Coordinates of C-alpha atoms and ligand atoms in Angstrom, one line a residue:
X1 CA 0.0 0.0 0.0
X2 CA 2.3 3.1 -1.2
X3 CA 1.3 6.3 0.4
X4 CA 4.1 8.5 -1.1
X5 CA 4.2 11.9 -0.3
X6 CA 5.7 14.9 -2.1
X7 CA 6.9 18.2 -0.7
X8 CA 8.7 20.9 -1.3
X9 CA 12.1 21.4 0.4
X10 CA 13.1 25.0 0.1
X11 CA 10.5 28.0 0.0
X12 CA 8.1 26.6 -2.6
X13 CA 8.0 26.5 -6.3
X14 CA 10.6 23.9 -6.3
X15 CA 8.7 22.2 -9.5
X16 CA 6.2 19.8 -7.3
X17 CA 3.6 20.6 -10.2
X18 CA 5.7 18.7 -12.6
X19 CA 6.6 15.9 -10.5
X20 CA 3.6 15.3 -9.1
X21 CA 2.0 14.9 -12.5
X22 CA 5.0 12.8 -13.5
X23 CA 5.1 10.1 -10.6
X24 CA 0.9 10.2 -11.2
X25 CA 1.6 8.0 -14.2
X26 CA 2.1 5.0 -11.2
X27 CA -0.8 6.5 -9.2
X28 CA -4.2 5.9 -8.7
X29 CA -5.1 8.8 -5.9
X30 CA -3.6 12.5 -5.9
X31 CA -4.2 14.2 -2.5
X32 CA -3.9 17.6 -1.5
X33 CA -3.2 18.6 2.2
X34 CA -2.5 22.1 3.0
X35 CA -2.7 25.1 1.5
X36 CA -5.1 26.7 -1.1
X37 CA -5.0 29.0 -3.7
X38 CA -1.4 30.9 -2.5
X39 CA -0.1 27.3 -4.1
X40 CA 0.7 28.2 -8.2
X41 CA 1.8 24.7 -9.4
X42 CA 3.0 24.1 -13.5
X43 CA 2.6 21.4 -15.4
X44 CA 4.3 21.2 -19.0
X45 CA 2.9 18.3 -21.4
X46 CA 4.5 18.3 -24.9
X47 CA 5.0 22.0 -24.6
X48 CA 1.5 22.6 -23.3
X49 CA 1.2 25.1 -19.7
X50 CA -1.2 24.7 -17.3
X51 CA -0.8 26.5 -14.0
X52 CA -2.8 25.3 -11.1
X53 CA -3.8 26.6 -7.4
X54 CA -6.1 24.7 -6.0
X55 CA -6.9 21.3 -8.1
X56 CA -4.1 18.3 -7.2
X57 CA -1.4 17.8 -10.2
X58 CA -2.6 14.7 -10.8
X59 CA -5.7 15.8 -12.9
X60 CA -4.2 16.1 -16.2
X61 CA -3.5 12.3 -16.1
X62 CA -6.9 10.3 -17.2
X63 CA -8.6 8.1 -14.9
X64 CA -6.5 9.4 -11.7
X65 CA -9.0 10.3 -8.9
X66 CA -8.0 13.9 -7.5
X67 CA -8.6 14.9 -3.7
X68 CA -8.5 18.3 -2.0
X69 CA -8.0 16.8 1.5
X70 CA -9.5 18.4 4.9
X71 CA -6.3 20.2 5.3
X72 CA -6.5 22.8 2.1
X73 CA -8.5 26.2 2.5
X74 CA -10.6 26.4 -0.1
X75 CA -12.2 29.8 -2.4
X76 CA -15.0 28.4 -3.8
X77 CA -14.5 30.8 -6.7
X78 CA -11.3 30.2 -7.1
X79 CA -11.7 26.6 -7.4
X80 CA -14.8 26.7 -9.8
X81 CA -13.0 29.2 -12.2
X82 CA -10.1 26.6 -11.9
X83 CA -12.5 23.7 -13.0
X84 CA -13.9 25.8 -15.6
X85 CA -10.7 26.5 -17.4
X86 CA -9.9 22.9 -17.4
X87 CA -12.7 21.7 -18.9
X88 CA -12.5 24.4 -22.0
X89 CA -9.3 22.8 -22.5
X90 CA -10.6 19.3 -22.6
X91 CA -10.2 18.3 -19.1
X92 CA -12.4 16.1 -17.3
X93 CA -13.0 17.4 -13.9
X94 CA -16.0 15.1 -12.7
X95 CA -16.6 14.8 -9.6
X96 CA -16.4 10.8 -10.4
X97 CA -13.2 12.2 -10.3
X98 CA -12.7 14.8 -8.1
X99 CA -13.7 15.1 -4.4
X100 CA -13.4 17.9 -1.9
X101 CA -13.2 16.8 2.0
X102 CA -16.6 18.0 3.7
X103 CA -14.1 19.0 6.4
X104 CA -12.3 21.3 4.4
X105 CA -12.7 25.0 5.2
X106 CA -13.2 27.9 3.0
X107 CA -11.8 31.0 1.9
X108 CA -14.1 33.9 1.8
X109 CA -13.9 37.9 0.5
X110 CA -13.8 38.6 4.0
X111 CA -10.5 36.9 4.7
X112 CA -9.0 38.1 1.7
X113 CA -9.4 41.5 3.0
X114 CA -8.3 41.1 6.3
X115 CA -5.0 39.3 4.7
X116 CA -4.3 42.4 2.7
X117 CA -5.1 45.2 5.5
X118 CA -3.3 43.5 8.0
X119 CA -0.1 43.3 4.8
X120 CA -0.7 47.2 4.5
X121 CA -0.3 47.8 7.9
X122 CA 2.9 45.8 9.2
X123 CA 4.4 48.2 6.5
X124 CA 8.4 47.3 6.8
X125 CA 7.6 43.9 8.8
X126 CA 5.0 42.6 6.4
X127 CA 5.6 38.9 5.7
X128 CA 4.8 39.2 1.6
X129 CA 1.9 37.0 1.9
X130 CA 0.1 36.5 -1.2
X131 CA -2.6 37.7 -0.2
X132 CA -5.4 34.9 -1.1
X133 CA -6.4 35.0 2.5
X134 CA -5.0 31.9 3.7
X135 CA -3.6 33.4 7.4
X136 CA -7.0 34.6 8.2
X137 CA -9.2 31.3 7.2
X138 CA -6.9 29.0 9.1
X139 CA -7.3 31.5 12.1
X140 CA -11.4 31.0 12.2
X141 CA -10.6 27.2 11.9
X142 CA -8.6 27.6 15.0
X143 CA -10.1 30.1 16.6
X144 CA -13.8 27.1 15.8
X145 CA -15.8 29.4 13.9
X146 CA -14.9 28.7 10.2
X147 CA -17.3 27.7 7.2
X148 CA -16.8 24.3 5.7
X149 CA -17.3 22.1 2.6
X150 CA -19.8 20.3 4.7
X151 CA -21.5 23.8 5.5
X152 CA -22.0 24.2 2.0
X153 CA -24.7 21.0 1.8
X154 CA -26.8 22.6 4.3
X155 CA -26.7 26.3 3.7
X156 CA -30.1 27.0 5.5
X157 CA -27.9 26.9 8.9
X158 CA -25.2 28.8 7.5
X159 CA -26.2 32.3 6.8
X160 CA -26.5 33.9 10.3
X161 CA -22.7 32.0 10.6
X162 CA -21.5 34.2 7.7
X163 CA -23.3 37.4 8.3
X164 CA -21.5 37.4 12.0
X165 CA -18.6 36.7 10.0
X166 CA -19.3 39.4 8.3
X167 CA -19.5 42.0 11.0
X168 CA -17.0 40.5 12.8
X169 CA -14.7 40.9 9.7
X170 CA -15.5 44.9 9.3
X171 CA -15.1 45.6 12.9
X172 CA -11.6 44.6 12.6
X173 CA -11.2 46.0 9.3
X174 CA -12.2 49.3 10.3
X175 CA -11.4 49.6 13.7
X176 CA -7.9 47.5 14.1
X177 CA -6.6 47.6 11.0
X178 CA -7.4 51.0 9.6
X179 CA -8.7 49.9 6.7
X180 CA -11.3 51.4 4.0
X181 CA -12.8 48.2 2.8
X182 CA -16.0 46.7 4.0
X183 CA -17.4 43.2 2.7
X184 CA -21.0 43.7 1.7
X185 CA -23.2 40.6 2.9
X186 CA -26.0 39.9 0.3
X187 CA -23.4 40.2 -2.7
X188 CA -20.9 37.0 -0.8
X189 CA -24.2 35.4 0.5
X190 CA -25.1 35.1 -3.2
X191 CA -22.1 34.3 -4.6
X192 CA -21.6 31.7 -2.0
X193 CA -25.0 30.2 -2.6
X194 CA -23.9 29.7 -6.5
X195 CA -21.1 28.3 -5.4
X196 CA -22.5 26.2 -3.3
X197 CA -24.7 24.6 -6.4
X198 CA -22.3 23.9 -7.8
X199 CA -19.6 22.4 -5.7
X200 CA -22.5 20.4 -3.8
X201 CA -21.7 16.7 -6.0
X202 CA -18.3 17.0 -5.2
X203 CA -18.1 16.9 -1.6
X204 CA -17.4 13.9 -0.1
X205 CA -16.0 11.8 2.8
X206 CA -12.1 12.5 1.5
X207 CA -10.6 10.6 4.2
X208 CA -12.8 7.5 3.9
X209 CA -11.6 7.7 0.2
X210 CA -7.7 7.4 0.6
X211 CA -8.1 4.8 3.8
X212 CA -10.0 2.1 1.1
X213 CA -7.5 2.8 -1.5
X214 CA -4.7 2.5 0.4
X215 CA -6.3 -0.8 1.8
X216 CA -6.9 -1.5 -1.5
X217 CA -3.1 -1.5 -2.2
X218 CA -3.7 1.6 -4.8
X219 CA -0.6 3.9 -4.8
X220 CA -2.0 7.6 -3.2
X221 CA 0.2 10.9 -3.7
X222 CA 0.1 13.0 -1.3
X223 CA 0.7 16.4 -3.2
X224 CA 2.5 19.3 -0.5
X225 CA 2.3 22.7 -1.6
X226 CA 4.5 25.8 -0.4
X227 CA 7.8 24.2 0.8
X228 CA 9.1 22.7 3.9
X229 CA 10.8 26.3 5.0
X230 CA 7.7 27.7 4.7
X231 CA 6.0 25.5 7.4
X232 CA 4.1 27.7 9.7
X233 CA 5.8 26.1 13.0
X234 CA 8.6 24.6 11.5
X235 CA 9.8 27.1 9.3
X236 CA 11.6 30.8 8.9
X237 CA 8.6 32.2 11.4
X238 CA 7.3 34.4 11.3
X239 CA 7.6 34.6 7.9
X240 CA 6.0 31.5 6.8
X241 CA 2.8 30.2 5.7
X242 CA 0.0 29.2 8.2
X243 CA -0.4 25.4 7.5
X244 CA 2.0 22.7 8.2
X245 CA 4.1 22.0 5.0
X246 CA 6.0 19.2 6.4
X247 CA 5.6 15.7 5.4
X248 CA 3.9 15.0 8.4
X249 CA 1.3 17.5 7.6
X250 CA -0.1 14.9 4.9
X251 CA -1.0 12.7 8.0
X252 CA -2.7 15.6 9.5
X253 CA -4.7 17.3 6.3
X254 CA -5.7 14.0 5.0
X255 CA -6.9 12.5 8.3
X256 CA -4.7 9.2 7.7
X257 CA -2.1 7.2 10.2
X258 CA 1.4 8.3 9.8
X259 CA 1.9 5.1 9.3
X260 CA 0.2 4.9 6.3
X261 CA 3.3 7.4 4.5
X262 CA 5.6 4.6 3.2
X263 CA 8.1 7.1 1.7
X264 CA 8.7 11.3 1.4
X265 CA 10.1 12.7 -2.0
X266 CA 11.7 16.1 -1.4
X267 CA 12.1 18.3 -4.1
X268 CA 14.8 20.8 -4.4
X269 CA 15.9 23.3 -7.2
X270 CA 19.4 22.9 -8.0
X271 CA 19.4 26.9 -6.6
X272 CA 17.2 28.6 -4.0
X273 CA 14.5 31.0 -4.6
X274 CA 12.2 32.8 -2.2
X275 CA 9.2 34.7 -2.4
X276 CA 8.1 37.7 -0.1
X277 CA 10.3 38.6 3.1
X278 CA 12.3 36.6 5.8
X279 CA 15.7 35.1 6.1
X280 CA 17.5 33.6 2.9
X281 CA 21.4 33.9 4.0
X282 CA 22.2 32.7 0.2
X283 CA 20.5 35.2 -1.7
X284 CA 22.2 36.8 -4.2
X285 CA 21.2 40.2 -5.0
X286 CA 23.6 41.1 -8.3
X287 CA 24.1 40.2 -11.6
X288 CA 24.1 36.3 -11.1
X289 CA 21.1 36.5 -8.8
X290 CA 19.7 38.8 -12.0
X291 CA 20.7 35.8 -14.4
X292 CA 19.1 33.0 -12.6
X293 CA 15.8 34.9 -12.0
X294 CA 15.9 35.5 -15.9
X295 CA 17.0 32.0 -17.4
X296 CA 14.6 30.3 -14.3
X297 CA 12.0 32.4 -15.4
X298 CA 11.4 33.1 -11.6
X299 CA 8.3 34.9 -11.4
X300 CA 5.4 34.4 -9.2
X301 CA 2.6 31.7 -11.1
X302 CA -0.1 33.1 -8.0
X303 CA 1.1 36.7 -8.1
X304 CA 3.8 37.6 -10.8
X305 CA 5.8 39.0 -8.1
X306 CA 10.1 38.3 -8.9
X307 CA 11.1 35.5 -6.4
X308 CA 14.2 36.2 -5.0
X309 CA 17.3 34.1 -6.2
X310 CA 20.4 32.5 -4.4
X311 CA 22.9 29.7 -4.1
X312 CA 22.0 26.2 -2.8
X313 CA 21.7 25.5 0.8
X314 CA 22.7 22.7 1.7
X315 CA 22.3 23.8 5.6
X316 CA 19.0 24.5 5.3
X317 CA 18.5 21.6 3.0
X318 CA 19.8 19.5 6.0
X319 CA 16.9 21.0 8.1
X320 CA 14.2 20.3 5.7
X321 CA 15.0 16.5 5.4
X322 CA 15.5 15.8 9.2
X323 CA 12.0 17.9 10.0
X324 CA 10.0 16.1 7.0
X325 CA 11.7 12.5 6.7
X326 CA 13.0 13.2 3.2
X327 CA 13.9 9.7 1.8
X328 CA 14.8 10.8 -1.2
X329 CA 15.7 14.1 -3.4
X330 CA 15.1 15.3 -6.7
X331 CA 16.9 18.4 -8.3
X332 CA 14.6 20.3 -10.8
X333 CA 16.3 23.7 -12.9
X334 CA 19.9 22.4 -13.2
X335 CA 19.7 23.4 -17.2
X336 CA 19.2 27.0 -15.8
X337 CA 23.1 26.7 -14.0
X338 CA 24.1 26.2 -17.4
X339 CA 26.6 28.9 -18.2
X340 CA 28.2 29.9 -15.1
X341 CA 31.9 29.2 -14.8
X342 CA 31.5 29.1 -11.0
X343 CA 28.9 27.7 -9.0
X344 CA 28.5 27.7 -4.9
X345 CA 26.8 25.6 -2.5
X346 CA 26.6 26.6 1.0
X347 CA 27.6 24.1 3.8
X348 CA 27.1 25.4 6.7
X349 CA 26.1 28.7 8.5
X350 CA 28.6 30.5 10.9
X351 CA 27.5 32.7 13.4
X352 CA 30.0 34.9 15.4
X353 CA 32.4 33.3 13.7
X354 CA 31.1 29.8 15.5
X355 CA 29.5 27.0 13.1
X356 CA 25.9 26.5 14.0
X357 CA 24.2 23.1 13.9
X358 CA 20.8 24.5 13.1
X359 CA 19.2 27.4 11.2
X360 CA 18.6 30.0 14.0
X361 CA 15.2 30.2 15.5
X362 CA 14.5 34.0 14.9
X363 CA 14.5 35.9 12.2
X364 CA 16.8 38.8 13.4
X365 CA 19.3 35.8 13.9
X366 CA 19.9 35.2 10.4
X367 CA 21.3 39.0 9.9
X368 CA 24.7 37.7 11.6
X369 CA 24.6 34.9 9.5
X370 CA 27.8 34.1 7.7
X371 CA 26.7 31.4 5.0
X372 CA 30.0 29.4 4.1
X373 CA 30.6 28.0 0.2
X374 CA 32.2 25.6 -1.2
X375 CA 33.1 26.6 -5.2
X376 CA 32.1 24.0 -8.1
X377 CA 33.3 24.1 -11.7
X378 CA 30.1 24.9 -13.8
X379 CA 28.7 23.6 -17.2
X380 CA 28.8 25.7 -20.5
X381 CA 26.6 23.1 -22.9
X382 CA 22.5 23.5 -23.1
X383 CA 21.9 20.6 -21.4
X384 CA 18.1 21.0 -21.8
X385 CA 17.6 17.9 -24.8
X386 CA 19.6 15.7 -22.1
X387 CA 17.7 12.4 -21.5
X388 CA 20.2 10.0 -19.6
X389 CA 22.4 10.4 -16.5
X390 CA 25.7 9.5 -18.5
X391 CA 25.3 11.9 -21.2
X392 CA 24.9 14.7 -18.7
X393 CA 28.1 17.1 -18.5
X394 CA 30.7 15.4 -15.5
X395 CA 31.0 18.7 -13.7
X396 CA 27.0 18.5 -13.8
X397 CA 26.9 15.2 -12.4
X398 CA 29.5 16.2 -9.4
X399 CA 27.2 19.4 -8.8
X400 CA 24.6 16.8 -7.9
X401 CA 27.0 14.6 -6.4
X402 CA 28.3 17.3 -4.0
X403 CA 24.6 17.6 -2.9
X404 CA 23.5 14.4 -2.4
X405 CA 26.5 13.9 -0.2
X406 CA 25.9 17.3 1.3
X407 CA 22.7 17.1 2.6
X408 CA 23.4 13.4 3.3
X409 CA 20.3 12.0 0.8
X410 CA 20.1 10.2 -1.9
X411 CA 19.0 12.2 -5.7
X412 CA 16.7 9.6 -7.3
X413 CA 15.7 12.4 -10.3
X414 CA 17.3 15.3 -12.1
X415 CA 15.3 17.6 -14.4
X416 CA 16.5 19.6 -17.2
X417 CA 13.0 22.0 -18.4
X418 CA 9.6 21.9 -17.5
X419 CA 8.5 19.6 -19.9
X420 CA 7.2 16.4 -18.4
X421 CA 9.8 14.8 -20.4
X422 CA 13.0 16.6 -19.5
X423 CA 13.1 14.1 -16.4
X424 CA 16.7 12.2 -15.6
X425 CA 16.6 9.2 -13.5
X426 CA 19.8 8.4 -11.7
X427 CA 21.0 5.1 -11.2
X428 CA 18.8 2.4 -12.6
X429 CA 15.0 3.2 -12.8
X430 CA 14.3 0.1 -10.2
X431 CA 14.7 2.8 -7.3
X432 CA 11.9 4.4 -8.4
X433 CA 9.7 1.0 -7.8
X434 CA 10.8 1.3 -4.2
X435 CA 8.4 4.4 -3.7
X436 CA 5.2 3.0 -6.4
X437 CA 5.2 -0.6 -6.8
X438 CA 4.9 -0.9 -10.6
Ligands
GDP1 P1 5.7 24.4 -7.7 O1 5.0 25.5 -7.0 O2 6.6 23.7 -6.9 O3 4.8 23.4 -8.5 O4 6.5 25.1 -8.8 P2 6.1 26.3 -9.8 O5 5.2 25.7 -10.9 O6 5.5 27.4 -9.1 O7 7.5 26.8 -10.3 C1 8.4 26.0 -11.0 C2 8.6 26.5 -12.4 O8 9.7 25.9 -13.0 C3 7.4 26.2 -13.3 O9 7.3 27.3 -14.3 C4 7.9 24.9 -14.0 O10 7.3 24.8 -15.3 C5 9.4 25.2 -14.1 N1 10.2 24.0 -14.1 C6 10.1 22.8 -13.4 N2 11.2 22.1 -13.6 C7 12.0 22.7 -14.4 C8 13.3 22.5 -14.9 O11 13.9 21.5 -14.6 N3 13.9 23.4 -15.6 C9 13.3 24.6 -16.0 N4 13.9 25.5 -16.7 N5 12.0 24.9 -15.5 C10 11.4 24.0 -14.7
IMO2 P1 3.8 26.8 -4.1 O1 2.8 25.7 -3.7 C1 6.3 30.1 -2.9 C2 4.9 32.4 0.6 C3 4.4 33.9 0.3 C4 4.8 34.5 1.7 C5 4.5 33.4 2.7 C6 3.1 33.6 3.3 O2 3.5 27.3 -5.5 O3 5.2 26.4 -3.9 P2 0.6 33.2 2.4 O4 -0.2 33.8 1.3 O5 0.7 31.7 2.3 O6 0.1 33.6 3.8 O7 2.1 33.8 2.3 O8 4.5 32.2 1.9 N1 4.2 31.4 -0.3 C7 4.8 30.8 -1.3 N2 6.0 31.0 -1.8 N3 5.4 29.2 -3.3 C8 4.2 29.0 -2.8 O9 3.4 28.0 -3.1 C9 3.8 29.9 -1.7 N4 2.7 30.0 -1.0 C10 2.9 31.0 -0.1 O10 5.2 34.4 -0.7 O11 6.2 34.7 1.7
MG3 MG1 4.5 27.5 -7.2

């Protein structure tokens, strides 16, 4: 019974859109667990872009059942738009084969606006959220007064709910965070009840679903959004997300055993990036930093912003395979290395001129943060058309090398471009059966 799951090991937008999709051809079951529409995953089939938020990366494969677990926060609107664009383009998005957790809870206007008025006024110690109003919907499902799925099926008991949600929401708007905007009830009741129409046949018993399969000896993925750095207790806090990206998150947003998690995939750019604020010691903020973000085209799929770019970090690489159980690693981008005649990987952090064992637990710790670097020869040739381990440059093969040993875990796949097909497999392609068994 492989339970797999996948996660990103940096700060998101490691390429988990492309792998999911490409370990899916073994899967039967894509789960997602955390997150909602903050998540921008792309998927690249024969040259073809899709970009999604919310649905799992397994629904452009036919036949694969797709999950949003209890974990995500869901927009209803979002999500519909996101079902309607697929379909135009041919997609089927059934709900034979797609099913939303009743237990899931939901993003509303009102959140939204709280995210971006509370943004506006931390000013210089804003955390660069995206501002899809994730903070503030997992707050009311902590604080026990958010909306679910399930609340959607029986709307009658709802609307008082929302309308003191409502209120609530412009109070604090208005009188905490100093902001202009009010949410208008009737116009969200509405559009809620629309939405509600329509999501209705999708909503189902999510966690029931991925128990039977996984009894049923069906390979699940469980998809992670965000990245491991980002984890909202693990992570660079405070400037993180505010749902648990770690592995054992999945166990958690899915309502499963850990025990059920058979093996963790962590993926891993063969640089770093970051989006928003908060500590990344490797960044580099010149003409190489410039080069990556242009080759990597390293914009923002949720909110175009420029992610920040840096050298790998194989410190806080270290970090995010202890805290998630990392079995094994795949490096997406390397074709964007191609062309420097130097490359750098950080081992280690010193602090006051100590080395440190861990990343340091505040963020005004990481300004006396003295990352040190090992130097690698690069790789001049395109290595995009690459389809084999042996035919890949040597120095590119010791990059990888040096980070496997590094970070002290083994690289199962390389990838060269977006395309589904620019995937590497190194060593013999039997490892892979050790994480789906066919
Ligand atoms: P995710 O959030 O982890 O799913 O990643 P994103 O989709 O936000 O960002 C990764 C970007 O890199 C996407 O545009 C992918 O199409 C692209 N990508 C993935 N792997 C590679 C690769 O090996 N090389 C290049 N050049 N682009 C890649
Ligand atoms: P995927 O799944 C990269 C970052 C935001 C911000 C912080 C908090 O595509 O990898 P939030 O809106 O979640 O409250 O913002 O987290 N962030 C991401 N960065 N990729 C993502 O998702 C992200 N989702 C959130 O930029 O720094
Ligand atoms: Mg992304």
């Amino acid at each position: 019974m492989p339970g797999i799951v996948i996660v990103g090991a940096q700060w998101g937008d490691e390429g988990k859109g492309k792998f999911v999709d490409v370990l899916t051809e073994r899967a039967d079951l894509v789960v997602r667990f955390q997150g909602g529409s903050n998540a921008g995953h792309t998927i690249v089939i024969d040259g073809v872009k899709t970009a999604l938020s919310l649905l799992p990366s397994g629904i452009l494969r036919p036949g694969v059942k797709c999950i949003l677990g209890a974990g995500v926060v869901l927009n209803p609107a979002v999500l519909i738009a996101e079902i309607e664009r697929l379909r135009a383009a041919g997609g089927d998005v059934s709900p034979q084969r797609l099913i939303i957790d009743r237990d899931a809870h939901l993003v509303l206007d009102y959140h939204i606006a709280v995210d971006k008025a509370r943004e506006l006024q931390r000013g210089a110690n804003r955390i660069g959220t995206t501002g899809k109003g994730i903070g503030p919907a997992y707050e009311d499902r902590s604080q026990r007064s958010g909306i679910r799925c399930a609340d959607l099926l029986h709307l009658q008991g709802v609307e008082e709910r929302v309308r003191a949600h409502v209120d609530e929401k412009n109070k604090i708007l208005r009188h905490v965070l100093d902001s202009e905007t009010q949410i208008e009830f009737e116009p969200l009741w509405e559009a809620l009840k629309n939405s509600a129409r329509i999501l209705a046949p999708y909503i189902g018993n999510g966690s029931a679903i991925v128990w039977q399969a996984l009894q049923n000896g069906k390979n699940v993925i469980f998809e992670g959004a965000q990245g491991v750095l980002l984890d909202q207790m693990h992570g660079t806090y405070p400037f993180v997300t505010s749902s648990n990206t770690i592995a054992g998150g999945a166990a958690i947003g899915v309502g499963i055993g850990p025990r059920a998690i058979d093996a963790v995939i962590g993926l891993a750019k063969a640089y770093s990036t970051r989006v928003g604020e908060g500590p990344f010691p490797t960044e580099l903020t010149g003409e190489i930093g410039d080069e990556l973000r242009t080759k990597g085209h390293e914009y923002g799929t949720v909110t175009g912003r420029a992610r920040r770019c840096g050298w790998f970090d194989a410190m806080a690489l270290r970090r995010a395979v202890r805290i998630s159980g990392i079995d094994s690693l795949i490096i997406t981008k390397l074709d964007v290395l191609s062309g420097q005649s130097t490359l750098k990987i950080c081992t280690g952090y010193r602090v006051g001129g100590q080395i440190v064992q861990d990343l340091p637990a505040l963020a005004h710790e990481f300004n006396q943060v003295v990352p040190e670097y090992i130097e690698l020869p690069g790789w001049q040739e395109d290595i995009t058309r690459i389809r084999s381990w042996d035919s890949l440059p040597e120095t590119t093969q010791g990059y990888v090398r040096q980070i496997e040993s590094l970070v002290g875990c083994p690289v199962h796949l390389v990838s060269v471009g977006p395309d589904r097909e620019a995937t590497i497999q190194v060593g013999p392609p039997e490892l892979l059966r050790g994480f789906l068994g066919r």
